[in-house]
PDB file of C-alpha atoms in Angstrom:
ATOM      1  CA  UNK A   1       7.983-109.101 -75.947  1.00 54.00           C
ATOM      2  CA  UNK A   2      10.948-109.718 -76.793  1.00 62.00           C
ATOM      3  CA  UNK A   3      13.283-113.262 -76.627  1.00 60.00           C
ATOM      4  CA  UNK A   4      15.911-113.609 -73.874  1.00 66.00           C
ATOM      5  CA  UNK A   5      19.586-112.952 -75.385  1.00 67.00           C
ATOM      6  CA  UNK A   6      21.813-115.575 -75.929  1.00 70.00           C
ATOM      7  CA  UNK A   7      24.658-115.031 -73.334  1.00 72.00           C
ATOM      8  CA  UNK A   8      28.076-114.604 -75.340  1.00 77.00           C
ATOM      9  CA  UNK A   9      30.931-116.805 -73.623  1.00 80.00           C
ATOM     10  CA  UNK A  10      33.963-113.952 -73.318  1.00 86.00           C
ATOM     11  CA  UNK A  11      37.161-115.106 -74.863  1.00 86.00           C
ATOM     12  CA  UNK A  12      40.697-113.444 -74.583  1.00 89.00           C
ATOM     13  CA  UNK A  13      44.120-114.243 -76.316  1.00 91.00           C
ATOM     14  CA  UNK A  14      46.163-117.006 -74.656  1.00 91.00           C
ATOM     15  CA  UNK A  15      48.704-114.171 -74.178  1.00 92.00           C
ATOM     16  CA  UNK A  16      46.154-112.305 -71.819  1.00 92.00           C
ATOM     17  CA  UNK A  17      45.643-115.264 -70.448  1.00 91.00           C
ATOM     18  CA  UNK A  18      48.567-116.474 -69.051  1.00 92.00           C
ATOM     19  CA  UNK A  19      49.492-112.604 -68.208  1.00 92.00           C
ATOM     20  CA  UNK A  20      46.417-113.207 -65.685  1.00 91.00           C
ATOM     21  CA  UNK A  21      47.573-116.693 -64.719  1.00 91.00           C
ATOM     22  CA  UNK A  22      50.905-115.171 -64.424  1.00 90.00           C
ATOM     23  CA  UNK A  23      52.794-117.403 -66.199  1.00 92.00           C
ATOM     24  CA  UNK A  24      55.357-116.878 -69.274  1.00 92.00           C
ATOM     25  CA  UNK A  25      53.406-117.581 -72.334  1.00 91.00           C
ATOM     26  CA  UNK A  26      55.770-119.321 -74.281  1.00 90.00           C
ATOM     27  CA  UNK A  27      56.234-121.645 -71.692  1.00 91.00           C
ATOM     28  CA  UNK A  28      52.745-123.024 -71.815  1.00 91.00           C
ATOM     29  CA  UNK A  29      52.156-126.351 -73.725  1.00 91.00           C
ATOM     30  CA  UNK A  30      50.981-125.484 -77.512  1.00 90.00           C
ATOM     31  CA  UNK A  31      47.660-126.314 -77.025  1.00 90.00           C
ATOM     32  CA  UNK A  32      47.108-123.548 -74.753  1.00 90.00           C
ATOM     33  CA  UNK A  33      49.134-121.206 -76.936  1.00 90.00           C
ATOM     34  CA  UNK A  34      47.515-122.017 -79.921  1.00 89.00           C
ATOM     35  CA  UNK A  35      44.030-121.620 -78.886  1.00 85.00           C
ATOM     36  CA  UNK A  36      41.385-118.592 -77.321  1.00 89.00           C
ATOM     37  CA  UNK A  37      40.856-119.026 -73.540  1.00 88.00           C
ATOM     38  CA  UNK A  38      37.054-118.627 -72.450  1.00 90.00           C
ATOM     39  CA  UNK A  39      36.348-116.957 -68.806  1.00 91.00           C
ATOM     40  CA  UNK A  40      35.105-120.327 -67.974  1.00 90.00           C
ATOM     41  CA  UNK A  41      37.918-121.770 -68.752  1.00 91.00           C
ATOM     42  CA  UNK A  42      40.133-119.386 -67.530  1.00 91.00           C
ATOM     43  CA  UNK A  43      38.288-119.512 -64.096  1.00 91.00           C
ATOM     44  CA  UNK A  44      38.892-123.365 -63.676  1.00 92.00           C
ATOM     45  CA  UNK A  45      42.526-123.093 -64.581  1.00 91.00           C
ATOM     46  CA  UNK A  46      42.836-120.446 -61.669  1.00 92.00           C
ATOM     47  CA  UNK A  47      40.611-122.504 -59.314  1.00 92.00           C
ATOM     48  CA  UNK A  48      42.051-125.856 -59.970  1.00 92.00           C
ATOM     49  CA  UNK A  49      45.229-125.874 -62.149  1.00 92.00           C
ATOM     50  CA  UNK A  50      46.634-128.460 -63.762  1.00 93.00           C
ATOM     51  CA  UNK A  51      50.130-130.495 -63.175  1.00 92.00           C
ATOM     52  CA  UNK A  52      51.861-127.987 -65.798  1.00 93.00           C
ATOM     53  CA  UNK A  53      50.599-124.739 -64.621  1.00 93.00           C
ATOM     54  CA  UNK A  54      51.353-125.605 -60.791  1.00 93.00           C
ATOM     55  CA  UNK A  55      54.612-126.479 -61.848  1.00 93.00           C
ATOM     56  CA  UNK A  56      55.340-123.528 -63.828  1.00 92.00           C
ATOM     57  CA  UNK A  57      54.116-121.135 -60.928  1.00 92.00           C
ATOM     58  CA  UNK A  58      56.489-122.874 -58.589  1.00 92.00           C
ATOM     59  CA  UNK A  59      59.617-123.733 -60.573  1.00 92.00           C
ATOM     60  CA  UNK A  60      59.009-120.976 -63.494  1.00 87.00           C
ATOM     61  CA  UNK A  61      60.517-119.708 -65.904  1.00 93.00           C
ATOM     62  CA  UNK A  62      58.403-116.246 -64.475  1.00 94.00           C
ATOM     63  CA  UNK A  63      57.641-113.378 -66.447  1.00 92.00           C
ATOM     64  CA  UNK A  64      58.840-110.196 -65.728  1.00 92.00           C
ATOM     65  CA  UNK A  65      55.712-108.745 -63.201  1.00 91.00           C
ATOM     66  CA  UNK A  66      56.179-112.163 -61.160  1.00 92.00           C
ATOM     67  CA  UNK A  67      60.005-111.952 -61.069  1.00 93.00           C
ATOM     68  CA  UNK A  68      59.778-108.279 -59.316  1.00 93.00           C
ATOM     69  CA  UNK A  69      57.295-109.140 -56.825  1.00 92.00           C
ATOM     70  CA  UNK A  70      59.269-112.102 -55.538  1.00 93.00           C
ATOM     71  CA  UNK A  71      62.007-109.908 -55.519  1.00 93.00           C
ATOM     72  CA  UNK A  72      60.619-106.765 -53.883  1.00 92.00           C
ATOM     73  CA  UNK A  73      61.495-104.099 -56.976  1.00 93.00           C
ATOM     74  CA  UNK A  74      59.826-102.752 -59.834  1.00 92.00           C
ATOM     75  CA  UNK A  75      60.145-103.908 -63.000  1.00 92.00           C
ATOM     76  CA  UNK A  76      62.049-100.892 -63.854  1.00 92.00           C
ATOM     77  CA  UNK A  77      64.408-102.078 -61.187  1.00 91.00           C
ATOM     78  CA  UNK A  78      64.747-104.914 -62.742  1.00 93.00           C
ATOM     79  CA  UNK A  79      65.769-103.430 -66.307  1.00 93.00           C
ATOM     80  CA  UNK A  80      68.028-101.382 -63.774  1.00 92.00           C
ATOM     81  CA  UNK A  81      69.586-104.097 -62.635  1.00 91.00           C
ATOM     82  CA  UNK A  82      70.223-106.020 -65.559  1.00 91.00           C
ATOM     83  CA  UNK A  83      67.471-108.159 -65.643  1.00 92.00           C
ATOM     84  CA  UNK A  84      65.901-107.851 -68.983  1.00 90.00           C
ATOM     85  CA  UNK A  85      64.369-111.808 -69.112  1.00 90.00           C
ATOM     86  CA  UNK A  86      62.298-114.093 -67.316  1.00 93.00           C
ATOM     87  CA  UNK A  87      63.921-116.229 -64.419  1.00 93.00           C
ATOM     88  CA  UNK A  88      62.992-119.685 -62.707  1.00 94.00           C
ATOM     89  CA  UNK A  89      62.945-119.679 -58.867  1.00 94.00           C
ATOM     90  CA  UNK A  90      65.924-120.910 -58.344  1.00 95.00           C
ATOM     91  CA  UNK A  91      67.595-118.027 -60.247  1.00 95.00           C
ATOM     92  CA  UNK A  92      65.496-115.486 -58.023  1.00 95.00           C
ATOM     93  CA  UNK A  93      66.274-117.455 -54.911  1.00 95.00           C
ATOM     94  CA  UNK A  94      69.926-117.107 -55.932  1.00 94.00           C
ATOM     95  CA  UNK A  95      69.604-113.781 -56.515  1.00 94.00           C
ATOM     96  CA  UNK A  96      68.396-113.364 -53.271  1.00 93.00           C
ATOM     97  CA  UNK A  97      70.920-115.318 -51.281  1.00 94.00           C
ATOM     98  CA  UNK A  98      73.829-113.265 -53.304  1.00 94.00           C
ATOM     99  CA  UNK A  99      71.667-109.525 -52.728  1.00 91.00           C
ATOM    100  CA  UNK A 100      73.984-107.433 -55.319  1.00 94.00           C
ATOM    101  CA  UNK A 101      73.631-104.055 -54.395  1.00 93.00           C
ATOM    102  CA  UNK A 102      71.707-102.909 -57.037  1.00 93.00           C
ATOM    103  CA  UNK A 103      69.261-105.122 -55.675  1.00 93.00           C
ATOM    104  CA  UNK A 104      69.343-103.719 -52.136  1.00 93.00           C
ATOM    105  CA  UNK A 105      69.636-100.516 -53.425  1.00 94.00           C
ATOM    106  CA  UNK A 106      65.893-101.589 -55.470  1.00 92.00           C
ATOM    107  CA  UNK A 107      64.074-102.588 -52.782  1.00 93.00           C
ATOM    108  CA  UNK A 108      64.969 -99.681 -50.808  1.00 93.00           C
ATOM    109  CA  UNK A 109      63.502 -97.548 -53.458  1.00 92.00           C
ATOM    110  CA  UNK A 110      60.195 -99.926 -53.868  1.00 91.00           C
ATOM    111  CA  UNK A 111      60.161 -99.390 -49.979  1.00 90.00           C
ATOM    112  CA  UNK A 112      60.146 -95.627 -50.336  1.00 91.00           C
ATOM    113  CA  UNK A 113      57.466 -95.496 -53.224  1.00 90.00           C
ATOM    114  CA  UNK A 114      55.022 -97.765 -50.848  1.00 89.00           C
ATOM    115  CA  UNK A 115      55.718 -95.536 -48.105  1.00 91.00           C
ATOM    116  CA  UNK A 116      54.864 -92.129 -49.925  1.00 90.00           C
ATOM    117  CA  UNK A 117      51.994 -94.024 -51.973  1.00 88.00           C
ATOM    118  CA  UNK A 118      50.733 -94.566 -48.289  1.00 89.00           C
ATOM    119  CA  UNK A 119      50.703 -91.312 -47.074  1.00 89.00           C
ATOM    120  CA  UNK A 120      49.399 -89.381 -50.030  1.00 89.00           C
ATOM    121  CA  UNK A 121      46.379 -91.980 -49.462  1.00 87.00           C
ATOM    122  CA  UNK A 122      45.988 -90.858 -45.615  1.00 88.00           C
ATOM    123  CA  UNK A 123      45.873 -87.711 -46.599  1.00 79.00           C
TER     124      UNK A 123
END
């Protein structure tokens, strides 16, 4: 017979990390940038997060991805736009109030990409 393995605890880069927390990285206290994240860990920061990562997911600054889902655009559209770096929410809820027209002219595209992504998926 042989002996039961010893189950290896999974770690990842604090950059992957707070990409999957969806938070800017080097807006993170040192600690967690200087270190390796464990899935453990990882999994209690997403089920319970601390004061700092709650407030960065509601005040920001927000990485790119984050910034063009609260905005309805791609990320392209973003770069399209002008936007080339991350934003807090009250930027993005600016944004939103002024709706340039490249940003109108964004989410109408993002509309029509869900819309064909839909029906090539019916089909």
């Amino acid at each position: 017979m042989t002996s039961p393995k010893q189950k290896t605890i999974q770690t990842m880069k604090p950059e992957t990390a707070a990409k999957k927390l969806g938070v800017l990285l080097s807006a993170t206290p040192a600690e967690f940038q200087a270190g390796v994240v464990s899935r453990d860990e990882l999994n209690e920061l997403q089920s319970t997060p601390p004061a700092w990562l709650a407030d960065l997911r509601r005040n920001g600054p927000h990485p790119k991805q984050v910034v063009a889902a609260k905005l309805g655009v791609s990320i392209s559209g973003l770069t399209r736009g002008g936007i080339t770096g991350p934003l807090t929410t009250a930027e993005i809820d600016a944004l939103k109030a002024e709706n340039p027209a490249w940003l109108e002219r964004e989410r109408s595209i993002q509309a029509e990409t869900r819309k064909e992504a839909l029906r090539l998926k019916q089909r």
